[in-house]
PDB file of C-alpha atoms and ligand atoms in Angstrom:
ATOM      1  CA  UNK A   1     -91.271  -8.923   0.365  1.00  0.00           C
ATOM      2  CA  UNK A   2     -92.597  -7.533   3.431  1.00  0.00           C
ATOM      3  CA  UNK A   3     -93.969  -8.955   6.294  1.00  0.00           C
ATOM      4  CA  UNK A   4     -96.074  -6.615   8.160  1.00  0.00           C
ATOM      5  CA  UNK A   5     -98.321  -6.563  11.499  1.00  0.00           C
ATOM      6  CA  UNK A   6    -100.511  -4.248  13.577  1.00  0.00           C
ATOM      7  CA  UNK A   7    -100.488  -3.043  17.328  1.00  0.00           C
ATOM      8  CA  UNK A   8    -102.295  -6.633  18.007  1.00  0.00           C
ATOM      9  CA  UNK A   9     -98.923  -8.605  17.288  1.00  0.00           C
ATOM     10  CA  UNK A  10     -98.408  -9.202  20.948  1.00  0.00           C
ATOM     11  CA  UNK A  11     -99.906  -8.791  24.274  1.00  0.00           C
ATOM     12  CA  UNK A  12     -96.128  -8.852  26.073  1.00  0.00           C
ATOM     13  CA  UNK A  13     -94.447  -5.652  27.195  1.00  0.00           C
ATOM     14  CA  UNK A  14     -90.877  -7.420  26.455  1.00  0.00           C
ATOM     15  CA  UNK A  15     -92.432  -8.107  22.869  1.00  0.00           C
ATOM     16  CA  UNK A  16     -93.577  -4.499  22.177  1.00  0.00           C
ATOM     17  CA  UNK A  17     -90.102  -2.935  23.745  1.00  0.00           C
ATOM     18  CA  UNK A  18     -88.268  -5.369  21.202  1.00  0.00           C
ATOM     19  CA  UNK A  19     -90.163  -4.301  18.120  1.00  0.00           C
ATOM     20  CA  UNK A  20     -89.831  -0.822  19.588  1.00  0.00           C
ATOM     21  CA  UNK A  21     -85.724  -1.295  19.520  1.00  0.00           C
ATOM     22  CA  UNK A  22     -86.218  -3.074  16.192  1.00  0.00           C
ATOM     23  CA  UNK A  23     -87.760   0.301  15.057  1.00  0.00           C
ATOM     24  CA  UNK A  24     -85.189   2.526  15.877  1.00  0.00           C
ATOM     25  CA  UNK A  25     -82.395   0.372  14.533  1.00  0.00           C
ATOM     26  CA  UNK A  26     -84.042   0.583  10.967  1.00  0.00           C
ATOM     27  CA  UNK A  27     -84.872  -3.157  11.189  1.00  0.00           C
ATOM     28  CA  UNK A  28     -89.008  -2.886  10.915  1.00  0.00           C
ATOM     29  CA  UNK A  29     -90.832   0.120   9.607  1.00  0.00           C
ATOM     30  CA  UNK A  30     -93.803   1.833  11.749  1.00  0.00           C
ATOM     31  CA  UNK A  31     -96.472   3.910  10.529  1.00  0.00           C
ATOM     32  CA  UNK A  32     -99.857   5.141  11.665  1.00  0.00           C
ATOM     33  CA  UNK A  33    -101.608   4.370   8.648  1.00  0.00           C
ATOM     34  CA  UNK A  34    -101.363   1.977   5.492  1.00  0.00           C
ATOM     35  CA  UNK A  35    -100.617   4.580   3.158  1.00  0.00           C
ATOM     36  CA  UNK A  36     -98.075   5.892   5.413  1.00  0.00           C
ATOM     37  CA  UNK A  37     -96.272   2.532   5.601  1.00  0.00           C
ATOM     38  CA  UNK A  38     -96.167   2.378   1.604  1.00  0.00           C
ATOM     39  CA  UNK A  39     -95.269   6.032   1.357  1.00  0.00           C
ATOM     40  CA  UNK A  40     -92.300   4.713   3.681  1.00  0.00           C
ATOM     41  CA  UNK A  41     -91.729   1.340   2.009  1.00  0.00           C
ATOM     42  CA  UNK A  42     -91.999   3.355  -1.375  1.00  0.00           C
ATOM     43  CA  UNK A  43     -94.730   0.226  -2.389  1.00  0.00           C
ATOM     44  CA  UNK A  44     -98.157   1.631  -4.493  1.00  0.00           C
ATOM     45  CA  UNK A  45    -100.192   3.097  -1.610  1.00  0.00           C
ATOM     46  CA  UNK A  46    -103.496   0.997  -3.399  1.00  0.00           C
ATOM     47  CA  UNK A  47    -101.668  -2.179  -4.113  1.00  0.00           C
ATOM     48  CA  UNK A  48    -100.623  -2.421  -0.209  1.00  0.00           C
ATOM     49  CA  UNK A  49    -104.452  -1.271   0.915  1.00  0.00           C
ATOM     50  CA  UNK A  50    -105.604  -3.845  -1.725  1.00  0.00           C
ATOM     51  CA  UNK A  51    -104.014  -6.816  -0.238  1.00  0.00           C
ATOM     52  CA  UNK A  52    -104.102  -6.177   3.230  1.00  0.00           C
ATOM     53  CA  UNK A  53    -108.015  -5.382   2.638  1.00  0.00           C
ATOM     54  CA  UNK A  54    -107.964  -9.387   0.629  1.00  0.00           C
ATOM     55  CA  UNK A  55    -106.332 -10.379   3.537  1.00  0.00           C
ATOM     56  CA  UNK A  56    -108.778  -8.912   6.189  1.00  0.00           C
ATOM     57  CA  UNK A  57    -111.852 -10.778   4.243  1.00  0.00           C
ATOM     58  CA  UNK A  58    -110.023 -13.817   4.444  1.00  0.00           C
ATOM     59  CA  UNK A  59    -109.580 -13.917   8.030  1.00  0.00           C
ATOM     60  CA  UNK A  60    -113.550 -12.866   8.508  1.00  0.00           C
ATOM     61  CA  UNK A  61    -114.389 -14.998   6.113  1.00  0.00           C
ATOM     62  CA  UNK A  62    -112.047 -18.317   6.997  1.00  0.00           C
ATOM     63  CA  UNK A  63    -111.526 -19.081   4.002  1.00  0.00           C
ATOM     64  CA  UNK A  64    -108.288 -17.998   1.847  1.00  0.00           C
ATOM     65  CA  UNK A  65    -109.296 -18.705  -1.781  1.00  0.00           C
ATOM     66  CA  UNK A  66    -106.072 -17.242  -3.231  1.00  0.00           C
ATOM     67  CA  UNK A  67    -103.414 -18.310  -1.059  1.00  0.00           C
ATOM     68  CA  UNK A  68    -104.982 -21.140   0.691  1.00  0.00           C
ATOM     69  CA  UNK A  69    -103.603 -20.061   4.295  1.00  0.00           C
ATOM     70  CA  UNK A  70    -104.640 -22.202   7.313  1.00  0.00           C
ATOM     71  CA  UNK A  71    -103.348 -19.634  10.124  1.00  0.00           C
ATOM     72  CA  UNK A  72    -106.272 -16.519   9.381  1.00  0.00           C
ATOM     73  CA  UNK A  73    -106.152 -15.288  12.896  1.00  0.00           C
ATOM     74  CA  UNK A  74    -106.073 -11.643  13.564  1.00  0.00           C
ATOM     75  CA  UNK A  75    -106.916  -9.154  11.224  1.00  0.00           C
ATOM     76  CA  UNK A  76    -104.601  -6.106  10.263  1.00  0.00           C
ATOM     77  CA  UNK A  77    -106.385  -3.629  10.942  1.00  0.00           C
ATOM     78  CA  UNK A  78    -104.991  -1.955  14.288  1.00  0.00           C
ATOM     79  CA  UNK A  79    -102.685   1.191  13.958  1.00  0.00           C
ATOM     80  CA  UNK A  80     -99.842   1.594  14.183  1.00  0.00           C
ATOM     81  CA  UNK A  81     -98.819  -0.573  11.491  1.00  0.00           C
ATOM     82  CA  UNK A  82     -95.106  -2.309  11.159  1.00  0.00           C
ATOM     83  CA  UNK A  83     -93.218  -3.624   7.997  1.00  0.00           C
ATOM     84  CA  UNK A  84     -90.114  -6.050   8.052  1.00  0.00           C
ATOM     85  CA  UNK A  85     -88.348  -6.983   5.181  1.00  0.00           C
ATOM     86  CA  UNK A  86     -87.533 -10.273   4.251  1.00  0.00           C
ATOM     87  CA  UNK A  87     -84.772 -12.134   1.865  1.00  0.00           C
ATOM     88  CA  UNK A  88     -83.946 -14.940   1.229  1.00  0.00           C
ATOM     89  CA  UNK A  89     -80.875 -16.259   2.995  1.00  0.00           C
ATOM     90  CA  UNK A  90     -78.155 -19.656   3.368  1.00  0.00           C
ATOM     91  CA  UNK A  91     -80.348 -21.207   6.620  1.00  0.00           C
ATOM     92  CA  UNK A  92     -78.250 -24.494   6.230  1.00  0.00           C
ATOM     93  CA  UNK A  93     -75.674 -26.358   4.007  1.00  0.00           C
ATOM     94  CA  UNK A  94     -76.296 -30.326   3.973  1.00  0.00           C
ATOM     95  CA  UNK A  95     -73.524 -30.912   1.587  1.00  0.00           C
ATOM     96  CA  UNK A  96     -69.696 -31.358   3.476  1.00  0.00           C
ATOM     97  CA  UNK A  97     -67.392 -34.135   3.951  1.00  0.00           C
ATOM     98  CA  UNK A  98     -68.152 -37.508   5.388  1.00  0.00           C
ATOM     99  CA  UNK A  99     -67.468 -38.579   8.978  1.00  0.00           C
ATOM    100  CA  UNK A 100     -67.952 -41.961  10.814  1.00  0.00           C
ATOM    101  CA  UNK A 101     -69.446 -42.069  14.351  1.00  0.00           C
ATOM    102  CA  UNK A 102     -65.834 -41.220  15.928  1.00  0.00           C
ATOM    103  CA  UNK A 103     -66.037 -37.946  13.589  1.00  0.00           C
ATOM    104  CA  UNK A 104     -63.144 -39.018  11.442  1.00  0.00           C
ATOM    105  CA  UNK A 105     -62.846 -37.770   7.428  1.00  0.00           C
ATOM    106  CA  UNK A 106     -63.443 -40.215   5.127  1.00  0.00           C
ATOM    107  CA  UNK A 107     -61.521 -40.517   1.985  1.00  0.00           C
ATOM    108  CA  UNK A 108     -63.469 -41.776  -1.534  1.00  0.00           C
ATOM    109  CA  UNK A 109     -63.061 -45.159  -0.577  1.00  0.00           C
ATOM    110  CA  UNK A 110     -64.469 -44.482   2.936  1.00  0.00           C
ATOM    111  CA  UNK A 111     -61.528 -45.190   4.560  1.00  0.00           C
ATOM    112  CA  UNK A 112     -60.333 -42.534   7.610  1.00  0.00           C
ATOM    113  CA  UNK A 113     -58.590 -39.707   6.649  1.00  0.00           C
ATOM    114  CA  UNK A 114     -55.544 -39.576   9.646  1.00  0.00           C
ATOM    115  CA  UNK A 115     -55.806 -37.262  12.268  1.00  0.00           C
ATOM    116  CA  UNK A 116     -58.657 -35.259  10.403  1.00  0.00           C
ATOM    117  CA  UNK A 117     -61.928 -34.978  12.088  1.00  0.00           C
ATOM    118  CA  UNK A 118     -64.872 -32.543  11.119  1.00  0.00           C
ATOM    119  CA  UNK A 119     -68.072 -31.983  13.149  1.00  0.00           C
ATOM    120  CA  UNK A 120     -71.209 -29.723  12.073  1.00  0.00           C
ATOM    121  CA  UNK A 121     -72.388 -27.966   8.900  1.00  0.00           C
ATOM    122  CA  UNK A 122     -68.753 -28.570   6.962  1.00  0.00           C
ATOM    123  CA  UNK A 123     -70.191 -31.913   7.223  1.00  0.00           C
ATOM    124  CA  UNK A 124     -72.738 -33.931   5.181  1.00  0.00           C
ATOM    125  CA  UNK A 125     -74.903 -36.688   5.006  1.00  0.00           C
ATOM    126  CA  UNK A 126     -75.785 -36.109   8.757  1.00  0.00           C
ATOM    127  CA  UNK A 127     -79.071 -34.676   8.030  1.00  0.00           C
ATOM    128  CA  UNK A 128     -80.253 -36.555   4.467  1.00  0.00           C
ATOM    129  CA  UNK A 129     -81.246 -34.562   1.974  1.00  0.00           C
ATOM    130  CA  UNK A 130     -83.418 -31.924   4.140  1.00  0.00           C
ATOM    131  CA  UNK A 131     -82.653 -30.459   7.861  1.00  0.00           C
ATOM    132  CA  UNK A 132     -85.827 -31.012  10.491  1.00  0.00           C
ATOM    133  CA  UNK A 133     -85.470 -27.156  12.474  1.00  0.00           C
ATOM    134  CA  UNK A 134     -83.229 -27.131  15.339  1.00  0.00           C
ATOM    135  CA  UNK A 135     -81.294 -30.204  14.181  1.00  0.00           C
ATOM    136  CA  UNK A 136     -78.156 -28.260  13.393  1.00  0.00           C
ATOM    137  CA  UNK A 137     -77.351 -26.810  17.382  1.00  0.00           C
ATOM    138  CA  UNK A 138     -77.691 -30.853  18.448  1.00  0.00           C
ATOM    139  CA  UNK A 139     -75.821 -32.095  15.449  1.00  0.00           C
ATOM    140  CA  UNK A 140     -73.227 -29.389  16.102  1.00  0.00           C
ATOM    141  CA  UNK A 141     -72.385 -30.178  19.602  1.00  0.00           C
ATOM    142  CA  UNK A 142     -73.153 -34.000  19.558  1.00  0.00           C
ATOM    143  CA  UNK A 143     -70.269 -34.275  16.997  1.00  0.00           C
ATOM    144  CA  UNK A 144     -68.157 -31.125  18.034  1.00  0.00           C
ATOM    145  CA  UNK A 145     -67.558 -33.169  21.482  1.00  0.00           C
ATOM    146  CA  UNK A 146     -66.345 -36.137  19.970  1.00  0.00           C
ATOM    147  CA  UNK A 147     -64.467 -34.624  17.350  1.00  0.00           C
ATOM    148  CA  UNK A 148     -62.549 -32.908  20.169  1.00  0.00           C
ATOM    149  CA  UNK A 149     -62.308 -36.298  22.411  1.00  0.00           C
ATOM    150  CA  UNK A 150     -60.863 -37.623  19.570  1.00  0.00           C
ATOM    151  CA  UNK A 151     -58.746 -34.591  18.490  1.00  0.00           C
ATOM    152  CA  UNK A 152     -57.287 -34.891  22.097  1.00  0.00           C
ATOM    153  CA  UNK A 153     -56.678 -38.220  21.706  1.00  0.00           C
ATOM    154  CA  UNK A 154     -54.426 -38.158  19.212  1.00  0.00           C
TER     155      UNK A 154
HETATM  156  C1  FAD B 201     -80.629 -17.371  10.424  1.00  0.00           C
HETATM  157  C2  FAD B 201     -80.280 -18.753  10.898  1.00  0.00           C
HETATM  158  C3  FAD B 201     -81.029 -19.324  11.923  1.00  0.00           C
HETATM  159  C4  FAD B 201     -80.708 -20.618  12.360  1.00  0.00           C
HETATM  160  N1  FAD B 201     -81.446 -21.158  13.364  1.00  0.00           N
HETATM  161  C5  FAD B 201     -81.138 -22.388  13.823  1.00  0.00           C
HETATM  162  C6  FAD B 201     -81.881 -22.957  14.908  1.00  0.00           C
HETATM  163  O1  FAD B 201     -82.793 -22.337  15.464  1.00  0.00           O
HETATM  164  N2  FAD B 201     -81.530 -24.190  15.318  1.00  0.00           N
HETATM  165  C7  FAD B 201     -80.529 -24.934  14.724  1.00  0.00           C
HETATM  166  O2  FAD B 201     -80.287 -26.041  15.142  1.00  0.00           O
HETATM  167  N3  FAD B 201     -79.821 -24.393  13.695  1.00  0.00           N
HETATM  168  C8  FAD B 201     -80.090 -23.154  13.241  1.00  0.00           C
HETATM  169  N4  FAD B 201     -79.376 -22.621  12.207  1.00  0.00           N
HETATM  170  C9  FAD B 201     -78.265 -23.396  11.638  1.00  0.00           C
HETATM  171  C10 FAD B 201     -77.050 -23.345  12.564  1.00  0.00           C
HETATM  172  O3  FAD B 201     -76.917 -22.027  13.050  1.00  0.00           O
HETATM  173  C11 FAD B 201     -75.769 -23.734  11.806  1.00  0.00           C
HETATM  174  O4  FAD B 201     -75.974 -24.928  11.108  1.00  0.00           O
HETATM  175  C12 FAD B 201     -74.648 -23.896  12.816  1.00  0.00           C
HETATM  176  O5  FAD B 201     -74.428 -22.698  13.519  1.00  0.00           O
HETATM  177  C13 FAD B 201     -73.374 -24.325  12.110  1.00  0.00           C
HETATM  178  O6  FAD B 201     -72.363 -24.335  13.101  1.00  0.00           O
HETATM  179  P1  FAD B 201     -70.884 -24.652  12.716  1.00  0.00           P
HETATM  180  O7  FAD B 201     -70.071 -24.460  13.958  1.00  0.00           O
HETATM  181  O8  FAD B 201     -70.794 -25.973  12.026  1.00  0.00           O
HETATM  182  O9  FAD B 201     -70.524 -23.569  11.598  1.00  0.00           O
HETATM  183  P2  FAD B 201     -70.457 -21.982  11.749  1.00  0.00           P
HETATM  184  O10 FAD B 201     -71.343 -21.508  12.842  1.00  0.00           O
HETATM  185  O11 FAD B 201     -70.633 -21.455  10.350  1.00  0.00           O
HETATM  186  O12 FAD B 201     -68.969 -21.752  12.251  1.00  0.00           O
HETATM  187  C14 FAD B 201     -67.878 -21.793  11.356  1.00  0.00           C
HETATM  188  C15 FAD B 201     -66.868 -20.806  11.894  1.00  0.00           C
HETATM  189  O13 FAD B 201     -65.648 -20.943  11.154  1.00  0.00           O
HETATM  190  C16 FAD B 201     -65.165 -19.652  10.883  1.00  0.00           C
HETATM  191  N5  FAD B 201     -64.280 -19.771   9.709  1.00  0.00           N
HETATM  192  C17 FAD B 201     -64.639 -19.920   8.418  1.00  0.00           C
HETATM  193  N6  FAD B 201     -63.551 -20.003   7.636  1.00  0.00           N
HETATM  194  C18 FAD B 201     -62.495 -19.897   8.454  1.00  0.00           C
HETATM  195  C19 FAD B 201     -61.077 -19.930   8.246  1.00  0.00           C
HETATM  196  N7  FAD B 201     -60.539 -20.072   7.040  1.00  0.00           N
HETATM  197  N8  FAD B 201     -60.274 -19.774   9.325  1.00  0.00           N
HETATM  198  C20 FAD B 201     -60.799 -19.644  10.581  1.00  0.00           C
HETATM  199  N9  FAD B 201     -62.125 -19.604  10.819  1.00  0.00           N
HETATM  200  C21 FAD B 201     -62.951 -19.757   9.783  1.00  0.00           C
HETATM  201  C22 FAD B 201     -66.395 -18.819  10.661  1.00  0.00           C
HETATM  202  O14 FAD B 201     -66.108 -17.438  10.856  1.00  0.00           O
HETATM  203  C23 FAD B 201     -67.320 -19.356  11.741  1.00  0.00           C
HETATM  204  O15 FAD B 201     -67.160 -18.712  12.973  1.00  0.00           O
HETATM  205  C24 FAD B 201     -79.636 -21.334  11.763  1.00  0.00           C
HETATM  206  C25 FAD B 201     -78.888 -20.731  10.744  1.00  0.00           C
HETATM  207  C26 FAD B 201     -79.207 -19.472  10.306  1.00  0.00           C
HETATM  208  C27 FAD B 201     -78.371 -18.833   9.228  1.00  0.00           C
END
């Protein structure tokens, strides 16, 4: 999929330079007009004018009947136009071996493994079974320093 914005996406010079370096990496696609931008993204020219038309309503309107979006804002509507492709992508593992609070490897029978300690995403259990954003850097370097007090230790 595609996410794609107008010339309203931000009011900041640093943000426009960005996009601008985004652009000539290949990262986001610019174009001066919709059916430029599908020409480009080699989408259906209608189909890309079609939703971004639904979209447009929605925002005047309020009110997303299809998609139910809370966050109708700006329209699309401004030239020049930019597309960025998305995927989906590994944001975070939450399965890994178990540690205690001194970082140590526990064995099946939760005893400590010797002289094995593990700290961030090889690890599991940390985060229960879903990861609030931004958790990971904290969890990371929380556990990374005692894992190496500990490492040092021994
Ligand atoms: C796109 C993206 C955005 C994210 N944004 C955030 C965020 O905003 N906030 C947040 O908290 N978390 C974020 N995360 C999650 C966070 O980045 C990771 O959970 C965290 O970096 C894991 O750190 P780590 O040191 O445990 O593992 P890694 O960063 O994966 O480090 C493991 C290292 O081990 C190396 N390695 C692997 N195998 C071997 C081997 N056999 N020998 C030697 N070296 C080896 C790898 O090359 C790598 O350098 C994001 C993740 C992604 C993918």
């Amino acid at each position: 999929m595609y996410s794609i914005a107008d010339d309203d996406f931000s009011t900041l010079q640093e943000d426009r330079d960005f996009l601008e370096g985004l652009v000539l990496m290949g990262q986001v696609v610019k174009a001066d007009s919709l059916d430029e931008l599908a020409r480009l993204l080699d989408l259906d020219p209608v189909l890309l004018n079609t939703a971004i038309a639904d979209y447009n309503r929605s925002v005047e309107a309020q009110n997303d009947p299809r998609f139910h979006r809370k966050t109708l804002i700006n329209k699309i509507d401004h030239p020049p136009f930019y597309a960025t492709a998305k995927t989906v992508t590994v944001h975070h593992t939450l399965g890994g071996v178990e540690i205690n609070e001194r970082t140590q490897v526990l064995n099946s029978q939760k005893q400590p493994i010797p002289h094995l300690f593990a700290a961030g995403e090889v690890t599991g259990g940390i985060h229960g079974a879903n990861r609030l954003g931004g958790n990971s850097f904290p969890d990371c370097i929380v556990f990374g320093r005692i894992a190496g007090t500990e490492a040092a230790r021994n």
